[in-house]
Tab-separated table of C-alpha atoms in Angstrom:
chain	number	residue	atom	x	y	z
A	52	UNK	CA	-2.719	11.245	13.620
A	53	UNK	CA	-6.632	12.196	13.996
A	54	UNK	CA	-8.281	8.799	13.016
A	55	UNK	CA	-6.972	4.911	13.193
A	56	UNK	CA	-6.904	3.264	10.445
A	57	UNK	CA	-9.838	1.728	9.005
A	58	UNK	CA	-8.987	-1.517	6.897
A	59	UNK	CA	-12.429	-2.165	5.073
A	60	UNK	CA	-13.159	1.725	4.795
A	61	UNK	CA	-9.413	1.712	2.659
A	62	UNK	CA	-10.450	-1.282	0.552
A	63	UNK	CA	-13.447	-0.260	-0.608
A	64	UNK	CA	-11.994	3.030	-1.072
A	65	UNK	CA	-9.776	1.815	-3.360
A	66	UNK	CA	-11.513	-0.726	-5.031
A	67	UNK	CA	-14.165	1.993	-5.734
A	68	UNK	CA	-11.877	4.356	-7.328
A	69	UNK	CA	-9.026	1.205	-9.223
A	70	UNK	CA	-11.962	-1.057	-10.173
A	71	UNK	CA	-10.225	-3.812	-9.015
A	72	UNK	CA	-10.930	-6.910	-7.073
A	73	UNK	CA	-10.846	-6.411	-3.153
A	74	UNK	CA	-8.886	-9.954	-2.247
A	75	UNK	CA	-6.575	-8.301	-4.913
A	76	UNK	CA	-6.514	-5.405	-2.960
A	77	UNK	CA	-6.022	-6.974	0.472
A	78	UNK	CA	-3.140	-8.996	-0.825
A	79	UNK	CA	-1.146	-5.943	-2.055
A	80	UNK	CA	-1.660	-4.442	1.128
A	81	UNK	CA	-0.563	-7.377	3.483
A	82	UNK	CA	2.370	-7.756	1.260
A	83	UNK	CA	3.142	-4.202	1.644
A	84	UNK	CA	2.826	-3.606	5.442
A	85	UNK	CA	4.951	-7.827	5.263
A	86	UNK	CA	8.216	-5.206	3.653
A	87	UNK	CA	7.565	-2.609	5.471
A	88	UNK	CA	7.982	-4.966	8.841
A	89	UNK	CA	11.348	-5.848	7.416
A	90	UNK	CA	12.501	-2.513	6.503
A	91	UNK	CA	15.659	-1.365	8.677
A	92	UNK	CA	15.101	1.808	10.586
A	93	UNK	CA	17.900	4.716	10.229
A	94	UNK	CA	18.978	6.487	13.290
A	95	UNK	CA	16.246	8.624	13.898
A	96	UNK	CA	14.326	5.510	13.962
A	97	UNK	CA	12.776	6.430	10.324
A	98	UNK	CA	12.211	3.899	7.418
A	99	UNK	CA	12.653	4.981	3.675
A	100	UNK	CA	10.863	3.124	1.808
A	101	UNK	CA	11.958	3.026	-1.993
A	102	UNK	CA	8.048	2.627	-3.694
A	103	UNK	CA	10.094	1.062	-7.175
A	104	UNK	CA	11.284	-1.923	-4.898
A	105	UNK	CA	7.941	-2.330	-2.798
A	106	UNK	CA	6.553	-2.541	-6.340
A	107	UNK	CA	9.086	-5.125	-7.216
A	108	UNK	CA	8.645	-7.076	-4.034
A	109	UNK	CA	4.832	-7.273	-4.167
A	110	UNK	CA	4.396	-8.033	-7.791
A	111	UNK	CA	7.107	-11.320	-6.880
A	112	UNK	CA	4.425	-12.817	-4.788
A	113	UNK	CA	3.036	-15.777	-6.860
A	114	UNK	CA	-0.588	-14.877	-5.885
A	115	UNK	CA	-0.922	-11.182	-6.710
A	116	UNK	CA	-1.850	-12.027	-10.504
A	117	UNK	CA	-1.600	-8.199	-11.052
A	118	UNK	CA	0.394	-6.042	-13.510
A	119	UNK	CA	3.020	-2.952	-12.465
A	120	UNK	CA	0.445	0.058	-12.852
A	121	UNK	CA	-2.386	-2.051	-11.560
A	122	UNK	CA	0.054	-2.525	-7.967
A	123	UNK	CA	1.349	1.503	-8.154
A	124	UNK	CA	-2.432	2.406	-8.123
A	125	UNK	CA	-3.352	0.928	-5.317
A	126	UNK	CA	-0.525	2.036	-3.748
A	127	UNK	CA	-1.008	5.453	-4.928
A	128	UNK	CA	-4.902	5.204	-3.761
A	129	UNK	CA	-3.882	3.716	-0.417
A	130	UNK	CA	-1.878	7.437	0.295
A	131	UNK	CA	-4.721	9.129	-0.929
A	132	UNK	CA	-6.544	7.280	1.375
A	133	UNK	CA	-4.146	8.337	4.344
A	134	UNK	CA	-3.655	11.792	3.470
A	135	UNK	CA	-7.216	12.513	3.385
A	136	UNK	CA	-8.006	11.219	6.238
A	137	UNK	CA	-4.705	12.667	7.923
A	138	UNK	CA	-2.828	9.750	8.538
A	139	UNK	CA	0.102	10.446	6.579
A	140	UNK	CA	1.269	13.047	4.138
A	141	UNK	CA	4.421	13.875	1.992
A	142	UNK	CA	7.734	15.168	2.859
A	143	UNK	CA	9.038	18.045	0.406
């Protein structure tokens, strides 16, 4: 991985490009990396993560006070984010 992460760099990032609040923003990320803490690695020490029920999980939280698509684009922008900046990319 070339760069660490930069936290305000990927909310403004995303609230630039969703429109969106950035507490909003912040929540569905803590929420996210709160599942992916509790995901169970396999073998190979590898989590899949199953983006309909991080969806599902984040949008339960009483305080998110966002819809579906509003949650998968941030999401979505959040990889963007990652891939651009080489953090993280997609397995064929």
């Amino acid at each position: 991985m070339s760069e660490q992460l930069n936290e305000k760099e990927l909310t403004a990032y995303i609230a630039g490009r969703a429109k969106l609040d950035q507490k909003a923003i912040e929540r569905v990320l803590r929420y996210e990396q709160e599942y992916i803490g509790k995901a169970k690695a396999d073998e190979n020490g590898e989590v899949d993560i199953d983006i309909d029920d991080l969806v599902d999980y984040i949008l339960s939280k009483r305080d998110i006070g966002l819809h579906e698509p509003q949650v998968e684009e941030i999401l979505e922008l959040e990889m963007d984010y990652l891939t651009e900046k080489g953090l993280a990319g997609y397995i064929d």
